XYZ file of C-alpha atoms in Angstrom:
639
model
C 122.849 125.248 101.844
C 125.015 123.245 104.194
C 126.554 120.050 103.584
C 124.310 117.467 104.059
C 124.930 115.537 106.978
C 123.166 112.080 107.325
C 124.707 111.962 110.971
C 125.338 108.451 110.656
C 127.120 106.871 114.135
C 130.209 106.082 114.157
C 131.236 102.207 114.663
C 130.294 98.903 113.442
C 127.169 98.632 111.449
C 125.862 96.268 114.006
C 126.080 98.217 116.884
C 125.278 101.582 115.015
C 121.222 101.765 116.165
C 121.942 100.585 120.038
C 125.019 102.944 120.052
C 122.954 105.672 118.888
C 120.056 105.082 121.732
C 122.403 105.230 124.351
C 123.454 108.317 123.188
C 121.000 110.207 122.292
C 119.210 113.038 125.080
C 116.072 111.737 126.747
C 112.947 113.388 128.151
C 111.624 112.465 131.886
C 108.433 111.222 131.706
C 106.904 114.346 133.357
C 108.322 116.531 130.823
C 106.911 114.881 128.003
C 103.445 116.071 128.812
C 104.993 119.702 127.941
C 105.359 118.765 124.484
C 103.198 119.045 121.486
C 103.759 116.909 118.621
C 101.916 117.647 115.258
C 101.280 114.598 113.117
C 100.541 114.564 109.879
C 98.973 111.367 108.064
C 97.936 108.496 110.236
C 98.627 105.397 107.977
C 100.749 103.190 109.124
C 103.715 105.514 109.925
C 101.821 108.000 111.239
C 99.367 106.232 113.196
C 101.767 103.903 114.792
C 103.771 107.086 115.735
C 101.240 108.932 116.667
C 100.257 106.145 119.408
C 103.642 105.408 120.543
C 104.804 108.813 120.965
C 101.070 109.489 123.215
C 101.478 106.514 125.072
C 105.080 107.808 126.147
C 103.649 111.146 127.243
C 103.616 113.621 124.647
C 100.603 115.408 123.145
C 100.108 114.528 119.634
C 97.573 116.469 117.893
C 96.852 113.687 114.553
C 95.631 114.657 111.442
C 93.857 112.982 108.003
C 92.566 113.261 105.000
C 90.084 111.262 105.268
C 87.216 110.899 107.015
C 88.913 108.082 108.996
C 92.637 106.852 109.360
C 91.499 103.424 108.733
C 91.473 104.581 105.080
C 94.770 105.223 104.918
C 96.483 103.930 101.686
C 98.407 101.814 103.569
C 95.246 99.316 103.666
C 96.491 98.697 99.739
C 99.680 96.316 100.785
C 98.109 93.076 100.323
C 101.138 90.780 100.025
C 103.008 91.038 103.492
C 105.890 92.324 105.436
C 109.363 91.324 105.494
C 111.117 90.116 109.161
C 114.717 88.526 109.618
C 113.328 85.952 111.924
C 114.476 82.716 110.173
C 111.460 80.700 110.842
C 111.699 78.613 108.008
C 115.473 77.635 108.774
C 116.122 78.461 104.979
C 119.122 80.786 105.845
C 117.697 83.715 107.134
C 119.449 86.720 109.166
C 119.571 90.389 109.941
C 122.647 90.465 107.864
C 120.897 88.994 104.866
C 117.879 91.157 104.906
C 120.273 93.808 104.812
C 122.134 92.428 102.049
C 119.012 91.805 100.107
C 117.860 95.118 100.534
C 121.255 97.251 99.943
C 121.542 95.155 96.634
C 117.714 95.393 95.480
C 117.596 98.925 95.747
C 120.839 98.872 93.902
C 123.083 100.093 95.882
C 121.133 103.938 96.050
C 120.497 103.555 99.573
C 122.307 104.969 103.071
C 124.032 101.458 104.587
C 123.401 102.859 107.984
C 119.330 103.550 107.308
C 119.025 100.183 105.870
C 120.581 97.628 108.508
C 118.814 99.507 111.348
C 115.746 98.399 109.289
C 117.011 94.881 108.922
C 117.509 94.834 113.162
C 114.193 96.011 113.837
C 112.181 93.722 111.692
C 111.767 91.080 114.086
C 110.549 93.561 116.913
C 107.694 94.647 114.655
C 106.531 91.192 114.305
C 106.335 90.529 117.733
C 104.767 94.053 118.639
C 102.318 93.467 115.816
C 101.463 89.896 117.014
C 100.989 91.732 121.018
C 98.637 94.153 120.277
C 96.511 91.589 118.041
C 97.743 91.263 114.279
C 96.002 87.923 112.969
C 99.317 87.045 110.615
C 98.651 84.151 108.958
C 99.794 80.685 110.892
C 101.412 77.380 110.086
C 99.565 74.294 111.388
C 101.696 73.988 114.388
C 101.010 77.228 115.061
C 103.982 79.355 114.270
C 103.747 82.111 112.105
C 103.422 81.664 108.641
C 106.115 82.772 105.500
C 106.294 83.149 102.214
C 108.562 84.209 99.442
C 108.945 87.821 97.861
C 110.834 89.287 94.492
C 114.505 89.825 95.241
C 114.665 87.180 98.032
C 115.885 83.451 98.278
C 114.395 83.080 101.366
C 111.033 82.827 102.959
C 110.861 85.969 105.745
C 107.403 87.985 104.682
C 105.038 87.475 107.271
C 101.184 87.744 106.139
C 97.310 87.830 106.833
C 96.502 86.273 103.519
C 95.821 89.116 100.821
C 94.915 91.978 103.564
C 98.178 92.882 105.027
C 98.068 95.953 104.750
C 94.927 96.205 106.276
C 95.325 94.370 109.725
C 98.712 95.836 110.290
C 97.019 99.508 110.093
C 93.812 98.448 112.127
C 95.845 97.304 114.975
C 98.033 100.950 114.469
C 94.997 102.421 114.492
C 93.318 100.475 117.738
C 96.596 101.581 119.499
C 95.996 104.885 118.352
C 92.111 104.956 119.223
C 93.183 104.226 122.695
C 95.772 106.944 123.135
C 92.536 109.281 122.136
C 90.403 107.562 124.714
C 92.840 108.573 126.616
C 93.089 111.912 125.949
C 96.380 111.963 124.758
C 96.115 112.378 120.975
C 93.430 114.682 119.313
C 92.015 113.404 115.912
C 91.669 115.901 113.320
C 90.008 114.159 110.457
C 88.952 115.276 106.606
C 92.088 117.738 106.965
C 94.542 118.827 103.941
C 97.895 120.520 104.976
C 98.317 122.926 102.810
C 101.454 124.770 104.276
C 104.215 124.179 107.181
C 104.957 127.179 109.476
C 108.200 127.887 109.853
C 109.556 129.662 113.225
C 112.835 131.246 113.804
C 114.175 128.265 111.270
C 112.105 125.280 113.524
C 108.890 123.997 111.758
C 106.347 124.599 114.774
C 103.250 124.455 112.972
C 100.943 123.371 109.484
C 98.038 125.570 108.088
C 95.345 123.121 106.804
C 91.885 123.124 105.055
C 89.204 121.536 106.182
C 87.850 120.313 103.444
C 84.069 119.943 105.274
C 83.516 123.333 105.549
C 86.097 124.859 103.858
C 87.967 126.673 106.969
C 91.124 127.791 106.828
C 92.999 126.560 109.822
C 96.153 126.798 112.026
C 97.721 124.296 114.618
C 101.261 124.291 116.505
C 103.477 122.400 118.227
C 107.610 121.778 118.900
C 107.680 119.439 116.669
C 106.103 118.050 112.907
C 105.976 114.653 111.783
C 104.908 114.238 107.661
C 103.886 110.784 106.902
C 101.409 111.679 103.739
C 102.486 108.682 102.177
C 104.256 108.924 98.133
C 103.591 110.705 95.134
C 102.747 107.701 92.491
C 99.669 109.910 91.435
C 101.520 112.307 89.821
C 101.506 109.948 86.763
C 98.005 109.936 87.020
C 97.045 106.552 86.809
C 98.839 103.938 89.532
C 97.829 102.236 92.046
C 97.439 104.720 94.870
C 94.756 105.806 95.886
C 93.054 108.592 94.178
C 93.469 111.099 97.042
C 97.123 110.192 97.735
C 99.331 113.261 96.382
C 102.429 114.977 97.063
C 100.950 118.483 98.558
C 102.396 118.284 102.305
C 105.530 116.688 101.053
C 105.794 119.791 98.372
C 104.996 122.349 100.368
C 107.483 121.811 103.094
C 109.687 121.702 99.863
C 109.471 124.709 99.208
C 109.600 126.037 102.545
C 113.658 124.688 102.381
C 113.382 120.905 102.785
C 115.249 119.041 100.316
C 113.582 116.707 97.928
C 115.865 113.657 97.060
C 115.810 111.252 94.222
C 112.269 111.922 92.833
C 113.212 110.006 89.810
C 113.216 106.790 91.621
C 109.436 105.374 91.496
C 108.522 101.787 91.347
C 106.788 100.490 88.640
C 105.088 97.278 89.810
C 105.431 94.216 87.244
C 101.973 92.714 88.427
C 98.671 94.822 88.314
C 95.333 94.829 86.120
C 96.431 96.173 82.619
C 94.806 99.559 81.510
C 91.489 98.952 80.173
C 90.434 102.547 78.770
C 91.245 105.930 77.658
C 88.854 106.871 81.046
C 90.204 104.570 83.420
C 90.959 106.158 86.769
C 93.216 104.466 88.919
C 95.027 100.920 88.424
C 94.413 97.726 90.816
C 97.588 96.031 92.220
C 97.396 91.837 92.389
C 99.797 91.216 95.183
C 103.246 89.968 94.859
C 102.642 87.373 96.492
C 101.145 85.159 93.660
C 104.720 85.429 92.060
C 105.389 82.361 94.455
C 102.761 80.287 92.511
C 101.970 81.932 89.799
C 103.882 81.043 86.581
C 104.497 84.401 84.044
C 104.689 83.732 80.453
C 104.028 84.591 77.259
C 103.358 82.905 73.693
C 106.479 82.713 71.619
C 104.293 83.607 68.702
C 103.393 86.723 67.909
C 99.858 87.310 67.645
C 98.919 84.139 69.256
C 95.020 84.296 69.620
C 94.061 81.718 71.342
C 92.765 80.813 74.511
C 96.238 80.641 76.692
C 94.651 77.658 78.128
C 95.080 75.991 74.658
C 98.733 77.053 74.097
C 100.866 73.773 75.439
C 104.068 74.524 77.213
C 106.401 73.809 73.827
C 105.191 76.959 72.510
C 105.000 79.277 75.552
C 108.258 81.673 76.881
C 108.478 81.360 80.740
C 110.985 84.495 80.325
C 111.543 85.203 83.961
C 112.530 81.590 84.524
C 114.781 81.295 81.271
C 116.835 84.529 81.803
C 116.809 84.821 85.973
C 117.405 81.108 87.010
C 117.912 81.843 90.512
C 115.179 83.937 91.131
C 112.938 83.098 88.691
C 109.205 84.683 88.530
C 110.559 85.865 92.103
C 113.109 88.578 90.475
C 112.675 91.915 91.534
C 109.892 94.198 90.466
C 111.969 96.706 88.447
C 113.655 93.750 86.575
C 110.349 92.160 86.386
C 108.374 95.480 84.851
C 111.333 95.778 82.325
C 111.006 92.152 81.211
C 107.325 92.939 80.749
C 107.516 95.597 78.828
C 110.467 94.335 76.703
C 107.848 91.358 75.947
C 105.346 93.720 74.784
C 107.742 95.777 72.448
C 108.583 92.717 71.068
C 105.027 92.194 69.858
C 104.358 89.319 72.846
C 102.089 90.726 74.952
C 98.742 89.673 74.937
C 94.717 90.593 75.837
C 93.220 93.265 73.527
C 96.216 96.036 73.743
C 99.128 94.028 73.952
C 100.283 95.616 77.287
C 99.647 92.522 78.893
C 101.678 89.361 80.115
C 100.230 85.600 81.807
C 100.111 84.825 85.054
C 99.438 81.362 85.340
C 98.142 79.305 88.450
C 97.794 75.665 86.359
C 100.569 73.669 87.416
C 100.150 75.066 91.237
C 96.466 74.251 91.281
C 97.811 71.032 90.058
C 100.206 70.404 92.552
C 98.509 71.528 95.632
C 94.922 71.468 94.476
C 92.514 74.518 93.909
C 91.715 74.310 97.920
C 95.148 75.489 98.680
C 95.728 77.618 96.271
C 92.289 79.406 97.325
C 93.621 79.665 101.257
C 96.616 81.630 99.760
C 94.907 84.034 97.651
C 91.311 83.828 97.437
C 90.441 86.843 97.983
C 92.995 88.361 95.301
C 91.250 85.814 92.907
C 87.685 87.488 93.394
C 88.665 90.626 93.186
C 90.468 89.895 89.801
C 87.462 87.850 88.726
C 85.240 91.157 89.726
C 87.044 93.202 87.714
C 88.158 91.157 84.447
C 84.792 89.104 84.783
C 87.851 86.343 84.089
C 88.137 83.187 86.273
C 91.778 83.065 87.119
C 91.228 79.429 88.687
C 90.977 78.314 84.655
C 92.254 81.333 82.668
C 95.389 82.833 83.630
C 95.789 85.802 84.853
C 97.093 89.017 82.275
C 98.869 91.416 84.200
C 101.266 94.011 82.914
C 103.581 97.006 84.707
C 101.656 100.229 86.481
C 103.303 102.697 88.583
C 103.364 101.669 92.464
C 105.549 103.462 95.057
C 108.059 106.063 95.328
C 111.368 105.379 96.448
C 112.307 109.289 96.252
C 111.046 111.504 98.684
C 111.955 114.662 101.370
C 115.681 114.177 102.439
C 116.205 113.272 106.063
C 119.175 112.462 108.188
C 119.181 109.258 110.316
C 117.435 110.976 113.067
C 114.550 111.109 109.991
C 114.533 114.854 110.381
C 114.573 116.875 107.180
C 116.541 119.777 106.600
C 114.187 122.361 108.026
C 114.932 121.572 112.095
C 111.556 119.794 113.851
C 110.274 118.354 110.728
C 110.632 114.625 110.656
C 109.439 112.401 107.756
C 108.053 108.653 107.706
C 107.300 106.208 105.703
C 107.677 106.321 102.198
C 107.457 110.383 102.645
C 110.915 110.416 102.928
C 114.049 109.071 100.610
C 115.772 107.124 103.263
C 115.647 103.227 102.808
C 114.842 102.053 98.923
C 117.184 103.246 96.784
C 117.003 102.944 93.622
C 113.920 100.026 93.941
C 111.884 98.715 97.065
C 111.722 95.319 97.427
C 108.786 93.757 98.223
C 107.227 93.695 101.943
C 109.557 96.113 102.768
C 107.348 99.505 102.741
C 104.986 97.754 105.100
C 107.929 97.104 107.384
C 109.437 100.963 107.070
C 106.623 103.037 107.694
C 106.307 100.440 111.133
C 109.865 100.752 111.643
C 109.487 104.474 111.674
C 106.518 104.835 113.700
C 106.944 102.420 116.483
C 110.545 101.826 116.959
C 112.764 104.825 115.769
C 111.011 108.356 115.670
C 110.548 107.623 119.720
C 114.044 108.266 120.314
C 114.764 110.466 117.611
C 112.201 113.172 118.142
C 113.331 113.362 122.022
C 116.690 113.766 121.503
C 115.914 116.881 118.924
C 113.561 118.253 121.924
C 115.932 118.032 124.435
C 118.687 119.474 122.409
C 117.112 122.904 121.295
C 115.363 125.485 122.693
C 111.739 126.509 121.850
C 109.987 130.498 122.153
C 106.270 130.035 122.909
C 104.339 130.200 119.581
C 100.382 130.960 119.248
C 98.341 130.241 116.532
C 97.898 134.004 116.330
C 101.475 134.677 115.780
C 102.099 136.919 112.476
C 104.139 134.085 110.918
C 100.889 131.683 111.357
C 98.391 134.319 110.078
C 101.108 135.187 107.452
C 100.242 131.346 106.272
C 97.458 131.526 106.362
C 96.985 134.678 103.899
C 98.814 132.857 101.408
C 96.943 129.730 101.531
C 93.745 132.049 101.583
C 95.182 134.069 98.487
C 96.289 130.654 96.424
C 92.479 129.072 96.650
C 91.172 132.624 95.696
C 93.255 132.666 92.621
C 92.120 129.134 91.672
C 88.989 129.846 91.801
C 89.272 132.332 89.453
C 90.203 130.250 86.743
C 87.285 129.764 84.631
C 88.440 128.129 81.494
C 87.558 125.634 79.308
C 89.369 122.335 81.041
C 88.663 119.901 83.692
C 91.608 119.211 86.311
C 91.137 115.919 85.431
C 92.046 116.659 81.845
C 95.112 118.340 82.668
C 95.599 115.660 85.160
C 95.564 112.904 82.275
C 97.850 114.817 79.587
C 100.614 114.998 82.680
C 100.116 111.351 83.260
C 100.437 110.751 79.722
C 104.138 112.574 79.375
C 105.052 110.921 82.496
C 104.778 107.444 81.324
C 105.441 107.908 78.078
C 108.779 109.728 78.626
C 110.004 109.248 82.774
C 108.201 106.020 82.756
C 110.050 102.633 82.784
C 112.584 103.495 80.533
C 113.953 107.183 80.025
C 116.583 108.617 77.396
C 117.916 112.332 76.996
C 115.581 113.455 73.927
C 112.573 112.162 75.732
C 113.629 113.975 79.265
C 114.254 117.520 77.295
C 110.918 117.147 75.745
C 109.210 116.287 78.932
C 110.158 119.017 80.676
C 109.629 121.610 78.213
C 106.646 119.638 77.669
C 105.247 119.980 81.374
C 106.330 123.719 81.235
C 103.947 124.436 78.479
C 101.458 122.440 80.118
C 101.809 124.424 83.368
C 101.077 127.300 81.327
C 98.026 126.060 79.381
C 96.768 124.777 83.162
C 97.023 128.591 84.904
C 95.467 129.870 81.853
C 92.481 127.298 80.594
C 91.557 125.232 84.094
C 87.909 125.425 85.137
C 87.796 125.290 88.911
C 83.739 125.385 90.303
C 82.049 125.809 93.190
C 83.359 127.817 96.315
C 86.216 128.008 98.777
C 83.660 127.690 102.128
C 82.319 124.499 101.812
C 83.165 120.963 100.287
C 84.642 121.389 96.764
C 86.789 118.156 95.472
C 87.911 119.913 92.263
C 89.218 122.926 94.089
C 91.513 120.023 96.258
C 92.072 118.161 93.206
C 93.357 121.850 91.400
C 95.801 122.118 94.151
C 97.291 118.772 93.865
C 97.938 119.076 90.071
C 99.508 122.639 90.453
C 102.154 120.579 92.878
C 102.187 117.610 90.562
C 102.942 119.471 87.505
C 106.012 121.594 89.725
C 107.055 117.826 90.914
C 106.702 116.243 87.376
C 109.472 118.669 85.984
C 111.881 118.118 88.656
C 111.820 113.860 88.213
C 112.550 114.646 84.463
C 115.414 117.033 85.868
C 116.649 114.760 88.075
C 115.961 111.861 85.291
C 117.980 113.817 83.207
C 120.729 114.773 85.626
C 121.560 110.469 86.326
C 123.173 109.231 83.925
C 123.074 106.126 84.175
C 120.627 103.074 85.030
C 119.639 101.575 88.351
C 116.993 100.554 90.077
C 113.578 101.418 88.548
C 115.472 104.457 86.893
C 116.490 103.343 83.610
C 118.019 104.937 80.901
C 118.102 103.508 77.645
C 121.573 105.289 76.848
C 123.191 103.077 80.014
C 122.554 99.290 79.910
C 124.159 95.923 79.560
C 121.857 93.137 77.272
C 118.833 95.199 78.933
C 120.536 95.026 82.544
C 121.249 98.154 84.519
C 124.241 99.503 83.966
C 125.128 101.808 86.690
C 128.251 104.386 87.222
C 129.450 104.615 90.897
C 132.437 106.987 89.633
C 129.828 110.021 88.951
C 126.808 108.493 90.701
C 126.727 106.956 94.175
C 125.179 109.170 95.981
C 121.648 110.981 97.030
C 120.274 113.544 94.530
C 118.807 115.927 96.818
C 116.981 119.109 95.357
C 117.072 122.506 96.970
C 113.724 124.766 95.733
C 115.517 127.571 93.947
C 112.228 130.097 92.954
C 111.716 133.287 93.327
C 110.176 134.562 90.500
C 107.177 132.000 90.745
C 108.789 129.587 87.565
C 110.076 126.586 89.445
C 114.077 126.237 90.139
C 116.192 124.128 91.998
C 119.941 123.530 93.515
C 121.315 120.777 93.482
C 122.844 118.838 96.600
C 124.383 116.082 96.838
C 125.319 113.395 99.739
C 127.978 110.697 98.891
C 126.803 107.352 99.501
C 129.496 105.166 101.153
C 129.675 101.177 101.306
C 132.258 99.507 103.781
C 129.619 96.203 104.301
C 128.583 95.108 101.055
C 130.699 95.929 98.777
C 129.644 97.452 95.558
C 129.127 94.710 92.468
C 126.956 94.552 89.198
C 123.660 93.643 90.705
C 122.089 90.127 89.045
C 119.631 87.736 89.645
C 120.862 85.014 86.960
């Protein structure tokens, strides 16, 4: 494997991205229409790619999941997306974002990746606001913001508690009318199963359709992954229940690097766990940080209604230790607190593995009229699920895995190492570091889709040269033998397990050992652990029904065979850091339960090279020096 080169431009930070643009090759409008451009995903990174790459000319064959793109996961964000646009005159600027996010994700991300992100922020607000975003408005009618973890300033724009949702539906009208058009074919209730890989360029994906069960191939000049993170692989979280790491894994193993894997977010403010049988995990936005109060008793075993408990003998803990940020400190910090809390014997509800949320002295302050504008609809859907009134009981919320900072290696073109594939979105490693801040995924995946793949992808079209591929090529129906062969052998497996079963004991090392706090003993035991459970899985899963037609377990079997390949590597690379940072903590490297990171041995990318060939996972390791000439590198705090 080659050095890894992020092929960062040369010059000032600040002039870096518009440098770049200049230089790199363009396509003339006619030429485009030569072009095919496979897509895969259509949240908001790949839908608002998908549409801006049509309406420039190129054909962009689209593909999903589901049944329709508007059920992308990306419909999940509830709490906003971050912009440098200073609105509130509270100190705002493209430098700061940048700031704020080099030093939230703890100094584990490219400096180059991230103030390119920081520039384009504003332009997504305004593009967002032209094709018909309804972001929530002041009464003068400027656009409203509000406050996020990690951030002194107010710069996350919002549609109350649906985000997530009216940023994708206006992707997804732009996208609708590029198909009108003619310009990008939909392919929905698609899984890609396999990347095709020609003369070294990725020109195609093999897929299943998981209506009828076909087997089928598609190329182009050109793939763009945007499937989104691999949060699932813990089995309960807050993705979706489809999301999963197959695409991602697959064009792993086909020679794209995977980088960092062992830095996932663990958000400080969802639902607590409920049940042994509990499914999935519901995220309460961020957003009520800004007027929501967390606390806990400062007895243990405090019974009563929190209501009752006065203020003498309650522990605001984020305000006490983090002054400056307060119940605003970032979500790893945040999570940690949390669960120090309930290892302490604090936490409250039924299990423990719970913390307060409390809305009293806001609803005080502003009245419950207010508070309901803000966050209404969060409140009902908490009430739905608890059957708990959060207008007169606070709220219990506790930690549950979120987002994945870690993902498939790309250069600052976003292309991976295989040539012609491109990753988006939280697909790829490129802008978190160690820990997202909030808003910001929102505002990457946009980034991505709209504003930089454009130029990117037509500068790596201009520069190479293509052969003319078919679908009936021998390295397409080569893929598509082994994708055949791999769902025959599933379904061979007639054992005496569910996937789901298998699914919940890898969940259960995850978080129990490469979970919010990790140490050596528990690393080596996870991986050995996962190996054994690899082994039980090939050897007791019970996989029904038939490859022709719709079968969810036989997609669900496939998932877990990449999650439980996936799951060793984070405890390898786990293992491999040490040190703490970020959402990766090790218990061996910390300051008075602070992060302690080493920048000697450890500034820099992980980035995993799939090693195999005798079918037992390996991997290489490669790394790519991270350098810092802007901000310079300090102990992060929020004191």
């Amino acid at each position: 494997m080659a050095k890894l080169d992020a092929k960062i431009p040369e010059g000032a930070i600040e002039d870096k991205w518009d440098k770049h643009k200049f230089e790199v090759k363009l396509i003339n409008p006619a030429n485009k229409r030569k072009f095919d451009i496979i897509v895969v995903g259509t949240g908001l990174a790949g839908a608002s790619a998908a549409a801006s790459l049509a309406e420039l000319g190129y054909k962009v064959k689209a593909f999903c999941i589901q049944d329709s793109s508007r059920r992308a996961h990306s419909i999940a964000a509830q709490g906003g997306i971050n912009a440098a646009k200073n609105y509130q005159n509270d100190g705002d600027s493209v430098y700061r974002l940048f700031y704020d996010t080099v030093k939230g994700g703890d100094f584990r991300a490219r400096e180059g990746n991230v103030y390119r992100l920081a520039q384009i922020s504003s332009a997504i607000i305004d593009h967002c606001v032209a094709i018909g975003v309804p972001f929530a408005r002041e009464y003068g009618g400027l656009l409203a913001n509000r406050s996020f973890g990690g951030a002194q300033v107010s710069r996350t724009f919002y549609a109350r508690g649906q985000t997530g949702q009216q940023l994708l539906l206006g992707a997804y009208s732009a996208m609708n009318r590029q198909i009108a058009a003619g310009n990008v074919q939909m392919f929905s209730r698609r899984e890609m199963l396999d990347l095709v890989v020609v003369n070294g360029q990725a020109r195609g994906i093999t897929c299943r359709n998981l209506i009828t069960g076909e087997i089928e191939s598609y190329s182009g000049h050109a793939v763009l992954l945007a499937t989104g993170g691999y949060g699932n692989v813990f089995y309960l979280s807050t993705n979706a229940k489809n999301s999963n790491v197959t695409a991602s894994w697959r064009c792993h193993k086909k020679g794209a690097l995977f980088s960092n894997p062992c830095f996932t977010q663990i958000h400080p403010t969802c639902i607590p766990v409920s049940g042994d049988y509990q499914s999935k995990l519901t995220l309460m936005s961020e957003s009520l940080r800004n007027d929501g109060r967390v606390w806990v008793p400062i007895k243990k075993g405090d019974q009563r209604p929190p209501q009752d408990i006065p203020d003498a003998e309650r522990d605001y803990y984020l305000e006490r230790i983090y002054p400056s940020f307060g119940n605003l400190a970032p979500r790893d910090v945040s999570s940690r607190q949390a669960k120090f809390r309930a290892d302490e014997g604090l936490g409250v509800g039924n299990t423990g593995l719970a913390v307060y949320l409390d809305f009293r002295d806001s609803i005080s302050r502003l009245g419950e009229k207010a508070i309901g504008e803000k966050y209404g609809n969060l409140f009902q859907m908490y009430e739905k699920i608890t059957g708990e009134n959060p207008y007169v009981r606070p709220m219990r919320i506790y930690p549950a895995v979120h987002y994945t900072m870690g993902g498939l290696w790309v250069d600052y073109n976003l292309m991976s190492t295989i040539p012609g594939l491109h990753v988006l979105g939280e697909a790829n490693f490129s802008d978190h570091g160690a820990n997202r801040l909030g808003a910001s995924a929102l505002m990457q995946g946009l980034a991505d889709g709209y504003f930089i793949i454009p130029y990117t992808l037509g500068h790596y079209l201009a520069s190479s040269k293509f052969n003319q591929v078919s679908t009936s090529d021998e390295a397409f129906k080569e893929s598509r033998d082994q994708v055949s062969k791999r769902i025959d052998s599933m379904l061979k497996k007639k054992g005496s397990r569910t996937v789901d079963d298998f699914h919940r004991a890898l969940g259960k090392i995850m978080w129990n050992k490469v979970g919010m706090s990790r140490n050596e003993k528990g690393l080596q035991e996870a991986i050995s652990e996962i190996k054994n459970l690899r082994g039980d899985y090939e050897h007791d899963v019970r996989i029904t029904g038939e490859a022709n037609y719709k079968n969810e377990e036989l997609e669900k079997a496939g998932r877990l065979a990449d999650f439980l390949e996936l799951g060793e590597l984070m405890a390898k690379d786990a293992l491999n850091r040490k040190e703490s940072c970020g959402g990766h903590f090790r218990d061996e490297y910390h300051v008075d339960g602070e992060a302690k990171r080493d920048d000697d041995k450890f500034c820099h990318v992980s980035s995993w090279e799939y090693a195999s060939q005798s079918g037992n996972p390996s991997w290489n390791l490669e790394i790519e020096p991270l350098e810092f000439d802007n901000v310079h590198l300090a102990t992060r705090s929020y004191k």
